[in-house]
Coordinates of C-alpha atoms and ligand atoms in Angstrom, one line a residue:
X1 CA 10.7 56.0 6.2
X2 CA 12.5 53.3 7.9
X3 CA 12.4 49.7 6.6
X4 CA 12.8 46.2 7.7
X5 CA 15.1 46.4 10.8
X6 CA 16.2 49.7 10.4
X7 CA 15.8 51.9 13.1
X8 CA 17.6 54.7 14.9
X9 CA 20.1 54.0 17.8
X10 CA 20.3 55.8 20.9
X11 CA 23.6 57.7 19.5
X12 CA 21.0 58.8 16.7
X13 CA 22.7 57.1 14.0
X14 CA 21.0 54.3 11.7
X15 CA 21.2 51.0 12.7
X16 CA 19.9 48.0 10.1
X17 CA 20.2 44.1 11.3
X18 CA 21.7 45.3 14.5
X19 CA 24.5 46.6 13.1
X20 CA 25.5 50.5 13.2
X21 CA 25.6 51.8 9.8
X22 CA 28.9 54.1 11.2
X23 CA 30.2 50.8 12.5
X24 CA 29.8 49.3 8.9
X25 CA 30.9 52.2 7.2
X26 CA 34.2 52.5 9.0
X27 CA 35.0 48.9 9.1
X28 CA 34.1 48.2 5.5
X29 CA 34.5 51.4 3.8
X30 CA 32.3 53.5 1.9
X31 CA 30.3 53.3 -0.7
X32 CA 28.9 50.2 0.6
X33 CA 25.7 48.1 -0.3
X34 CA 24.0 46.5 3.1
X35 CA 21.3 43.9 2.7
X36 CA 19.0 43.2 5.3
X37 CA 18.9 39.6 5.7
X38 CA 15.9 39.1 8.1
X39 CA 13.8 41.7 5.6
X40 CA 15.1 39.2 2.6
X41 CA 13.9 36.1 4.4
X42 CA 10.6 38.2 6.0
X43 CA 9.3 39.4 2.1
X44 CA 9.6 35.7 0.8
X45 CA 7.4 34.4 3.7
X46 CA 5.2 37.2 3.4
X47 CA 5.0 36.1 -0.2
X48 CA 4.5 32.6 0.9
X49 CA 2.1 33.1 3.0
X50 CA -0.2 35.0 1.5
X51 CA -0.5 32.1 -1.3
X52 CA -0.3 29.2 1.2
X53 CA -3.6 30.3 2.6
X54 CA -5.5 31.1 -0.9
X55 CA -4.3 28.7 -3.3
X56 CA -3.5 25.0 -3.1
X57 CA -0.4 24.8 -5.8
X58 CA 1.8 28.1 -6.2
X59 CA 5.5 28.4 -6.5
X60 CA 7.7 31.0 -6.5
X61 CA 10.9 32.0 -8.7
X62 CA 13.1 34.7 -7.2
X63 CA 13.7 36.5 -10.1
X64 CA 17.7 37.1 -9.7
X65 CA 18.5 39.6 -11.9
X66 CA 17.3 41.9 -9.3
X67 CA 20.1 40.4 -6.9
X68 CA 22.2 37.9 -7.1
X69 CA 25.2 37.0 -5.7
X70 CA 26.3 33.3 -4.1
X71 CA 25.2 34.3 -0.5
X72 CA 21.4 35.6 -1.5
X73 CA 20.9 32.6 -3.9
X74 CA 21.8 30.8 -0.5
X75 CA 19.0 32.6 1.4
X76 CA 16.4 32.4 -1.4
X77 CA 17.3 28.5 -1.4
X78 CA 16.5 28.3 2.1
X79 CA 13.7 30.4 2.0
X80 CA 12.0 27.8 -0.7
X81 CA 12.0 29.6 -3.2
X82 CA 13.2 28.1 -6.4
X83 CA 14.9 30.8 -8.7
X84 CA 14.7 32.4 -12.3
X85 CA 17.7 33.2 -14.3
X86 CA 18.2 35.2 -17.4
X87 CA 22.0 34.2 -18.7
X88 CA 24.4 32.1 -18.6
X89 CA 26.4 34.1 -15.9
X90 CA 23.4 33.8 -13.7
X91 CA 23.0 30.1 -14.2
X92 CA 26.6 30.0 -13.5
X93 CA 26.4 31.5 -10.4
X94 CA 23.1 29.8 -9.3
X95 CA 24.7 26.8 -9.9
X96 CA 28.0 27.4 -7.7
X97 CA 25.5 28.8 -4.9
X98 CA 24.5 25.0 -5.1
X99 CA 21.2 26.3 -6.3
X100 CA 19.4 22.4 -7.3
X101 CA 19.4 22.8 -11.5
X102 CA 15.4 21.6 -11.4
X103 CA 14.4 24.2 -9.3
X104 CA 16.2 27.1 -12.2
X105 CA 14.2 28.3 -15.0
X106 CA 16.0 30.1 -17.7
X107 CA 14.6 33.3 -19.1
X108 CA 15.6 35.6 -21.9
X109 CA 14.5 37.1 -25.5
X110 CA 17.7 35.7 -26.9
X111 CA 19.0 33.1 -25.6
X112 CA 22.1 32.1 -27.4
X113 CA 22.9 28.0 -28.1
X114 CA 25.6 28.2 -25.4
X115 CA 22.9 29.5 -23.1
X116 CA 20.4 27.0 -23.9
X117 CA 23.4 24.1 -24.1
X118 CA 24.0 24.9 -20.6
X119 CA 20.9 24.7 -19.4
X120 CA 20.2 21.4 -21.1
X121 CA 23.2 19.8 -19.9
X122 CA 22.6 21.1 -16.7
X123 CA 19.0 19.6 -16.7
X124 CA 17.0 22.6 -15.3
X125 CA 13.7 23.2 -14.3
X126 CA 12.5 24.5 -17.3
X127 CA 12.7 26.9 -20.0
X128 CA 10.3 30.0 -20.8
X129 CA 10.4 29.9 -24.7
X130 CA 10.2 33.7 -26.2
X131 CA 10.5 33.4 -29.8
X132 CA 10.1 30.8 -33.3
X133 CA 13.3 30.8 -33.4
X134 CA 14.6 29.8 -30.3
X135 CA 12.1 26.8 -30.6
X136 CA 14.0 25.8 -34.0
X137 CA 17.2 26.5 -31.6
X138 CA 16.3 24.4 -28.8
X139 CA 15.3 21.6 -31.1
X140 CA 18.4 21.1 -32.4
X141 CA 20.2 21.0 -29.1
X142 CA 17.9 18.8 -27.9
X143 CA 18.7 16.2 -31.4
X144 CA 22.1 16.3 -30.5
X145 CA 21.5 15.6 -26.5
X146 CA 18.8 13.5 -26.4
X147 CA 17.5 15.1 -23.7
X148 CA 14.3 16.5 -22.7
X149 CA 13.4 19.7 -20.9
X150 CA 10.1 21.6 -19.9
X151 CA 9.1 24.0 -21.5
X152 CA 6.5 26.9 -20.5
X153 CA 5.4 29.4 -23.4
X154 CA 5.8 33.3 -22.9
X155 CA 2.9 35.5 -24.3
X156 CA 2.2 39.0 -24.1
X157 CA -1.3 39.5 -22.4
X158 CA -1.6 43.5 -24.7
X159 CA -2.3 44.9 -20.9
X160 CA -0.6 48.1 -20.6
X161 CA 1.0 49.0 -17.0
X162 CA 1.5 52.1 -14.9
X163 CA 4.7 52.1 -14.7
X164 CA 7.8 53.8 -16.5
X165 CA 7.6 52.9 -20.3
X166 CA 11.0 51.6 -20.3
X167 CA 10.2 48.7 -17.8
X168 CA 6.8 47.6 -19.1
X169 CA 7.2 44.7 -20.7
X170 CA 3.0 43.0 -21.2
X171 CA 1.8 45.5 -23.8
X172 CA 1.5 43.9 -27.2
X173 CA 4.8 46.2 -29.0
X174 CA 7.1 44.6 -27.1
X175 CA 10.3 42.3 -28.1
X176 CA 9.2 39.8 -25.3
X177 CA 7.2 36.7 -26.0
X178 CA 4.5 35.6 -28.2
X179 CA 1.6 37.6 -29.2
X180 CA -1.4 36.4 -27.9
X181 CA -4.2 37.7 -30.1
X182 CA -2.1 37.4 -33.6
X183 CA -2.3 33.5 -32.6
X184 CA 2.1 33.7 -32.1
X185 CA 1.0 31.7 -28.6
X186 CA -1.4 29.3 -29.4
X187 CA 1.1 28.5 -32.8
X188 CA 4.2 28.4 -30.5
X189 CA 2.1 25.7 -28.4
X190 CA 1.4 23.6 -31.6
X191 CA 4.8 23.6 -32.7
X192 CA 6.3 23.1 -29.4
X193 CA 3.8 20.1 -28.8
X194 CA 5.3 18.4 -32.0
X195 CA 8.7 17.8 -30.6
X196 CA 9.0 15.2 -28.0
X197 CA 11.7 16.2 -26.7
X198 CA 10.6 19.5 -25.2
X199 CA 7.5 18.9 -22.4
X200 CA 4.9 21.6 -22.6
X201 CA 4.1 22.5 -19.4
X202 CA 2.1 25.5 -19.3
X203 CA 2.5 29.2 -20.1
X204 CA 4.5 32.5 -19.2
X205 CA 4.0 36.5 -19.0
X206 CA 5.3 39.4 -16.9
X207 CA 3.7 42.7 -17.5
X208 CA 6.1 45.2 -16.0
X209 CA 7.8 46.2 -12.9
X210 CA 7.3 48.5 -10.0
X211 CA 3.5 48.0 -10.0
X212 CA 1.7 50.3 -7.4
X213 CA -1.5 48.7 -7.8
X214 CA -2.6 44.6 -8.9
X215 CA -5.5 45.5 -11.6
X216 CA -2.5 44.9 -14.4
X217 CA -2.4 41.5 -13.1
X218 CA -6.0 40.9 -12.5
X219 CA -6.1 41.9 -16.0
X220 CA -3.5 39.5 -17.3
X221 CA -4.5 36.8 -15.3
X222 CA -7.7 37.1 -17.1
X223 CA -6.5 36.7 -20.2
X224 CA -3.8 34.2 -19.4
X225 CA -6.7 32.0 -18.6
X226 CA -8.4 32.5 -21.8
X227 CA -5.2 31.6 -24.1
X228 CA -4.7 28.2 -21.1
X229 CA -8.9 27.4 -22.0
X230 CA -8.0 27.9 -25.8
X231 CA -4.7 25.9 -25.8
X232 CA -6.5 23.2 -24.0
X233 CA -9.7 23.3 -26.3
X234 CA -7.7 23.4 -29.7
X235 CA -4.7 21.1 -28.9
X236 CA -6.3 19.0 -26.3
X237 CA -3.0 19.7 -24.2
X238 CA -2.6 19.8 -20.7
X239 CA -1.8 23.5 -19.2
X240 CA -0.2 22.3 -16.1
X241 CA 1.6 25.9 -15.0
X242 CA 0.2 29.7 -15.2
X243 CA 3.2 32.3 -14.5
X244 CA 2.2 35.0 -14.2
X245 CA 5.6 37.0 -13.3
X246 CA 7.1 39.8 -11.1
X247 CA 6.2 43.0 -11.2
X248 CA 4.8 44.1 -7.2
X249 CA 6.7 47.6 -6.4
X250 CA 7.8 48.7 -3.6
X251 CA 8.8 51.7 -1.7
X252 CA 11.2 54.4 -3.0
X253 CA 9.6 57.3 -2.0
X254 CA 6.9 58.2 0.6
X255 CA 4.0 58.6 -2.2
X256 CA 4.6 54.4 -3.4
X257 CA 2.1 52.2 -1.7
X258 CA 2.0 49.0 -3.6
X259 CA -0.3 46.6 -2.6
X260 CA 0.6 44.4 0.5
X261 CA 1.1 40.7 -0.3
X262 CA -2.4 39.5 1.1
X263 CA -4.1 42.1 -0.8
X264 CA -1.8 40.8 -4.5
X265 CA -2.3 37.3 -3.6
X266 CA -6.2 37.9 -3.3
X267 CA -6.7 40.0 -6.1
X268 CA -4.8 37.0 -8.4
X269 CA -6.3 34.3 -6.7
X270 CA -9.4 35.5 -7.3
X271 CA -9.1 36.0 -10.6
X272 CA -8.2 32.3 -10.9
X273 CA -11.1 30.9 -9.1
X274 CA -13.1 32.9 -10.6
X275 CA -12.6 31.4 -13.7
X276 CA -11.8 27.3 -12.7
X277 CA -14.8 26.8 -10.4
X278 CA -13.6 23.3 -10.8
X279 CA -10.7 23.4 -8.2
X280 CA -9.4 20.3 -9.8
X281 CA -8.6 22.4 -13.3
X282 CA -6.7 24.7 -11.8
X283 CA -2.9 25.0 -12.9
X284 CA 0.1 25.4 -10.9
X285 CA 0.5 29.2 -10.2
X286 CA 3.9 30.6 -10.9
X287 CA 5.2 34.4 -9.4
X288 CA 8.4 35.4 -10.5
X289 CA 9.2 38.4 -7.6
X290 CA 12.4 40.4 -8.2
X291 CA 12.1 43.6 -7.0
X292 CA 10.0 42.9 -4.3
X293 CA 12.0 40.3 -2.5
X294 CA 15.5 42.6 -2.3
X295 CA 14.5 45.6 -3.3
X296 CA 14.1 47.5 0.6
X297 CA 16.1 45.2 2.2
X298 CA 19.4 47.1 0.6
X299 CA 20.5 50.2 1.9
X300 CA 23.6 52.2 0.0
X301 CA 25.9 53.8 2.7
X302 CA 27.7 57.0 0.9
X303 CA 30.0 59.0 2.5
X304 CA 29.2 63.1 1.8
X305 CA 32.2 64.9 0.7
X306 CA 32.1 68.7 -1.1
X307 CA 28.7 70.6 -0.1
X308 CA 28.1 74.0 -1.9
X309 CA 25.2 76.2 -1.9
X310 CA 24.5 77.6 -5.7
X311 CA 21.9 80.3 -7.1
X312 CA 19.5 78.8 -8.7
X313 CA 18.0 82.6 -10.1
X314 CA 18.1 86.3 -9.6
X315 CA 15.4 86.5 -6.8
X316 CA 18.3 84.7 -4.1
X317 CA 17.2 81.3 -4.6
X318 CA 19.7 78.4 -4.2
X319 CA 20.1 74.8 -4.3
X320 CA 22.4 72.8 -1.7
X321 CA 24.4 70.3 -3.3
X322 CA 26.0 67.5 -1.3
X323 CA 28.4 65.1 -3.4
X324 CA 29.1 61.6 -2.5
X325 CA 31.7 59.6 -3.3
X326 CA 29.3 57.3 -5.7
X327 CA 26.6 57.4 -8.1
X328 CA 25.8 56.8 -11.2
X329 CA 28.2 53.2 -11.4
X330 CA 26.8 52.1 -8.4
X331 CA 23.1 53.0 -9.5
X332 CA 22.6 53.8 -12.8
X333 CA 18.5 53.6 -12.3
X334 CA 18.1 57.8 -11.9
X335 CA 19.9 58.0 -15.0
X336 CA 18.0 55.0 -16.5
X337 CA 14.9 55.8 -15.8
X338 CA 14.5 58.9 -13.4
X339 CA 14.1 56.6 -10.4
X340 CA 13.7 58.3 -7.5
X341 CA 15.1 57.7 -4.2
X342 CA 14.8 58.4 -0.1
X343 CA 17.6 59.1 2.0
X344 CA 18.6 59.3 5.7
X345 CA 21.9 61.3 7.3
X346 CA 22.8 58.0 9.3
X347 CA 25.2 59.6 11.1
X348 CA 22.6 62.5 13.1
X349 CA 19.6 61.1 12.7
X350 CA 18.4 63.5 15.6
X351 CA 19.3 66.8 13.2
X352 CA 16.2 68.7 12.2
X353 CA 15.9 68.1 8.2
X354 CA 15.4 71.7 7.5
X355 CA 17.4 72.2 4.3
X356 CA 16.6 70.8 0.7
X357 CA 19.3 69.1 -0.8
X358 CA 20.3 67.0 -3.9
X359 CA 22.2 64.2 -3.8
X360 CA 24.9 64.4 -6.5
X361 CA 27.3 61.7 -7.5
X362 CA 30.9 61.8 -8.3
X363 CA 30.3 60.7 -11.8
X364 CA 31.4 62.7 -15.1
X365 CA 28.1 63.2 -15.9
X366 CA 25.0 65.2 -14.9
X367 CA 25.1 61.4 -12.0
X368 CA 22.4 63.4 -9.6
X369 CA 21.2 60.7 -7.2
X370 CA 18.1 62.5 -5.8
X371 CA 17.0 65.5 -7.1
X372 CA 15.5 67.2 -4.0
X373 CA 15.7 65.9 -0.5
X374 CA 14.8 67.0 3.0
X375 CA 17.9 67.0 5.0
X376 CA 19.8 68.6 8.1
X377 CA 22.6 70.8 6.0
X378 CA 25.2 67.8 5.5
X379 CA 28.4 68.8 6.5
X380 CA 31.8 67.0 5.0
X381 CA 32.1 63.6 6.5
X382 CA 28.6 62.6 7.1
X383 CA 27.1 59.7 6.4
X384 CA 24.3 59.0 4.0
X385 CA 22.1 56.0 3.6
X386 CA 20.1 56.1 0.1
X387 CA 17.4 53.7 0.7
X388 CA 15.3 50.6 -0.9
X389 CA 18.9 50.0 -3.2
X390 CA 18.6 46.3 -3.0
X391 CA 17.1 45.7 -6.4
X392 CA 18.8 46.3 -9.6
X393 CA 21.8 48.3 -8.2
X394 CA 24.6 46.4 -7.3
X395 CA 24.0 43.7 -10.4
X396 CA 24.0 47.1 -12.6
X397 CA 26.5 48.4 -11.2
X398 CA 29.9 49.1 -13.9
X399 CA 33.5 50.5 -13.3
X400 CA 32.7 54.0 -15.5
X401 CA 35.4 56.3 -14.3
X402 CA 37.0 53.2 -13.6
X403 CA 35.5 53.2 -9.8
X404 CA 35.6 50.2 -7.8
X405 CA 32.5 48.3 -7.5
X406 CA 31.5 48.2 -3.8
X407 CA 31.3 45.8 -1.1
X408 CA 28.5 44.0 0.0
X409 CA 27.2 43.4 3.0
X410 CA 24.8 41.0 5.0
X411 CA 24.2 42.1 8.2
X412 CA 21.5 40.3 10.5
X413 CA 21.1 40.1 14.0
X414 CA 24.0 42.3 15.0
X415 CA 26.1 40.7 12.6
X416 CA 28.0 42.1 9.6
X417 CA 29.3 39.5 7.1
X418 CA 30.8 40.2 3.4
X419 CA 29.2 38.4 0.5
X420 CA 30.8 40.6 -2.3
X421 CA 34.2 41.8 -1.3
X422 CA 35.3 45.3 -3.1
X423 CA 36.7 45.5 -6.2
X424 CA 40.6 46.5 -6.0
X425 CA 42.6 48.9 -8.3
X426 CA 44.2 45.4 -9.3
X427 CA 40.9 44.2 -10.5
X428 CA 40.0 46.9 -12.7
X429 CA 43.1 45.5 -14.9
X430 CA 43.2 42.0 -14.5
X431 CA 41.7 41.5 -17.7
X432 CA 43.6 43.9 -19.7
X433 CA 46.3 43.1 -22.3
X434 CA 49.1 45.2 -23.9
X435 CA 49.6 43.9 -27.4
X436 CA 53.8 43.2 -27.8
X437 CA 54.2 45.8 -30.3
X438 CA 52.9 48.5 -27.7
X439 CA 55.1 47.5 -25.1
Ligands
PLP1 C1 12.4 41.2 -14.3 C2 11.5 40.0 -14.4 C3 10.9 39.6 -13.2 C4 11.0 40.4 -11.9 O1 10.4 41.6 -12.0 P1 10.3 42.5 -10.6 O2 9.7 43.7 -11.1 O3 11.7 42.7 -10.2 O4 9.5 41.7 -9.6 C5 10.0 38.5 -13.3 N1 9.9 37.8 -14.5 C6 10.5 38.2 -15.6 C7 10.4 37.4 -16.8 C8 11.4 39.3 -15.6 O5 12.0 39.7 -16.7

């Protein structure tokens, strides 16, 4: 599988924005995250349009924990998007990207009074409220400011997705939001509504991530409409904005087909006219995308070290190891969660794949990257390029074994820029104190 502006070279080596991933790889060292700029910028307007031409009033958050950096908040400015963050690091760095505070909206199932300080002094967007006790929280900030800030309410729709259980997040046991059919959401509305200092502007839920198919958000939408038609009915209020979240997969392996953005923006549009044949009381839709914006626009570049051939039984069956000289700090999601990933030998991409291989780390731990893989037998040296690693790898990624995080790179159009530089062996102690008596 090749994506965005990868494709093969005529030296038969891999080539993504123009650039030749052997080119990157010796100027900028290995292992090395690439982003694809153009497939960035091409997955927000596919986004975009898809909406544009169904719906009169959407907006769309980039959801950054899946990326962020200075140089992608940048991109996703320009691409008008406006962008959702979940701490007070990534409001931090959203902010220094120059990222305008009204188009930020601050997410997050405990937000601490720093976190929610910030963002009031900072006068963003809005906040998506998860809990009683936040609300009591942001009250009291609010008394002290006399500020206000908007507000949208996050319930849990009780839809249950096909996905991995450890990143669903819309079924009703969940420590995210307020419980729609207990009444938590229509109550959090009520009390919100009694402080004048917050501005209720509508309501919140995300289901899960890596979504293959839309009926989970069909589904929510459904009932997201319900709790906006009982808000309004009960408290008379206004329920100006319907999020509905993130959640569209994308492609790690060759089986993942998630839906393509005309077919999600149809399948949630029409669940909302559906139910407002009065185009007038329709709310403002709100998608949160993550994954799908970053996610196979990044590209790890490993290079392969040891290889060794073990038996795997009696009868003379073995499995091919090749080692890389990464893993599980730079992706922790196989360990995490058994994510599985493609992979390409960028350097002979000509080589018949004709051996079955697993893609081992260099980590302390069982750190396999890909469990089986069809490759040309990897010899010492080569290159490899694990695939769709733009999402939730390099913002996960940790200094176990006290490795170096790696560089990033935007490449586009034949050019390579860095937007993270690599960590140096200075870095991994610049924080780090030795108490006088130890000295
Ligand atoms: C993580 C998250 C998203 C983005 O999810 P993706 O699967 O990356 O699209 C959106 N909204 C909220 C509230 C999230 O927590």
């Amino acid at each position: 599988m090749l994506f965005g502006t990868q494709v093969k070279n005529s030296l038969g080596h891999l080539e993504i924005g123009g650039c030749d991933t052997v080119e990157l790889a010796k100027e900028y060292g290995t292992p090395l995250y690439v982003m694809d700029e153009q497939a960035i910028r091409l997955a927000m307007r596919g986004y975009h349009q898809a909406f544009a031409s169904r719906y009169k009033r959407v907006k769309f958050y980039f959801a950054s924990k899946a990326f962020l950096s200075l140089a992608i908040a940048r991109i996703v400015l320009e691409e008008d998007f406006c962008m959702d963050v979940a701490s007070a690091g990534e409001l931090y760095v959203a902010l220094q990207a120059g990222f305008p505070p009204a188009k930020l909206a601050l997410h997050g199932n405990n937000k601490s009074d720093m976190e929610l300080q910030m963002a009031v002094d900072t006068e963003i967007g809005h906040i998506i409220l998860d809990n009683f006790y936040e609300i009591e929280q942001l009250g009291a900030i609010l008394k002290s400011s006399e500020k206000k800030i908007g507000v949208l309410v996050r319930a849990t729709p009780g839809v249950d997705p096909q996905t991995h259980r450890l990143i669903r997040t819309g079924q009703a046991d969940t420590k995210f939001g307020f419980n729609i059919k207990d009444g938590s959401a229509l109550q959090a509305v009520k009390t919100v509504l009694q402080n004048p200092q917050m501005i209720f502007q509508g309501i919140h839920c995300h289901v899960g991530s890596q979504l293959l198919e839309s009926d989970t958000h069909y589904q929510a939408v459904q009932i997201m409409v319900q709790l906006l038609q009982s808000i309004h009915s009960e408290t008379n209020a206004h329920v100006d904005i319907l999020n509905i979240g993130g959640g569209l997969g994308v492609r790690y392996v060759a089986g993942h087909n998630p839906p393509s953005y005309d077919t999600f923006a149809e399948t949630i549009v029409s669940a909302l006219n559906s139910a407002f044949n009065d185009e007038d009381m329709r709310p403002e839709l709100h998608l949160e995308p993550g994954r799908s914006i970053v996610g196979e626009a990044g590209t790890t570049l490993y290079t392969i070290g040891a290889v060794k051939t073990v038996p795997t039984d009696e009868h003379g069956s073995t499995r091919t190891y090749a080692s890389v000289d990464g893993g599980l700090s730079d992706n922790p999601r196989p360990q995490l969660y058994e994510a599985v990933y493609s992979c390409i030998l960028a350097n002979r991409m000509d080589a018949a794949e004709d051996r079955k291989i697993a893609v081992a780390g260099k980590h302390c731990e069982t750190d396999i990257l890909i469990q089986e893989t069809q490759l040309p037998l990897p010899i010492p040296g080569d290159l490899l390029a694990v695939q769709t690693t733009g999402a939730y790898n390099f913002v996960m990624a940790s200094n176990y074994n006290r490795f170096l995080r790696p560089a990033v790179v935007l490449v586009n159009n034949g050019t390579s820029d860095v937007i993270v530089k690599r960590q140096t062996l200075e870095d991994l102690i610049s924080g780090e104190v030795i108490p006088a008596r130890l000295r």
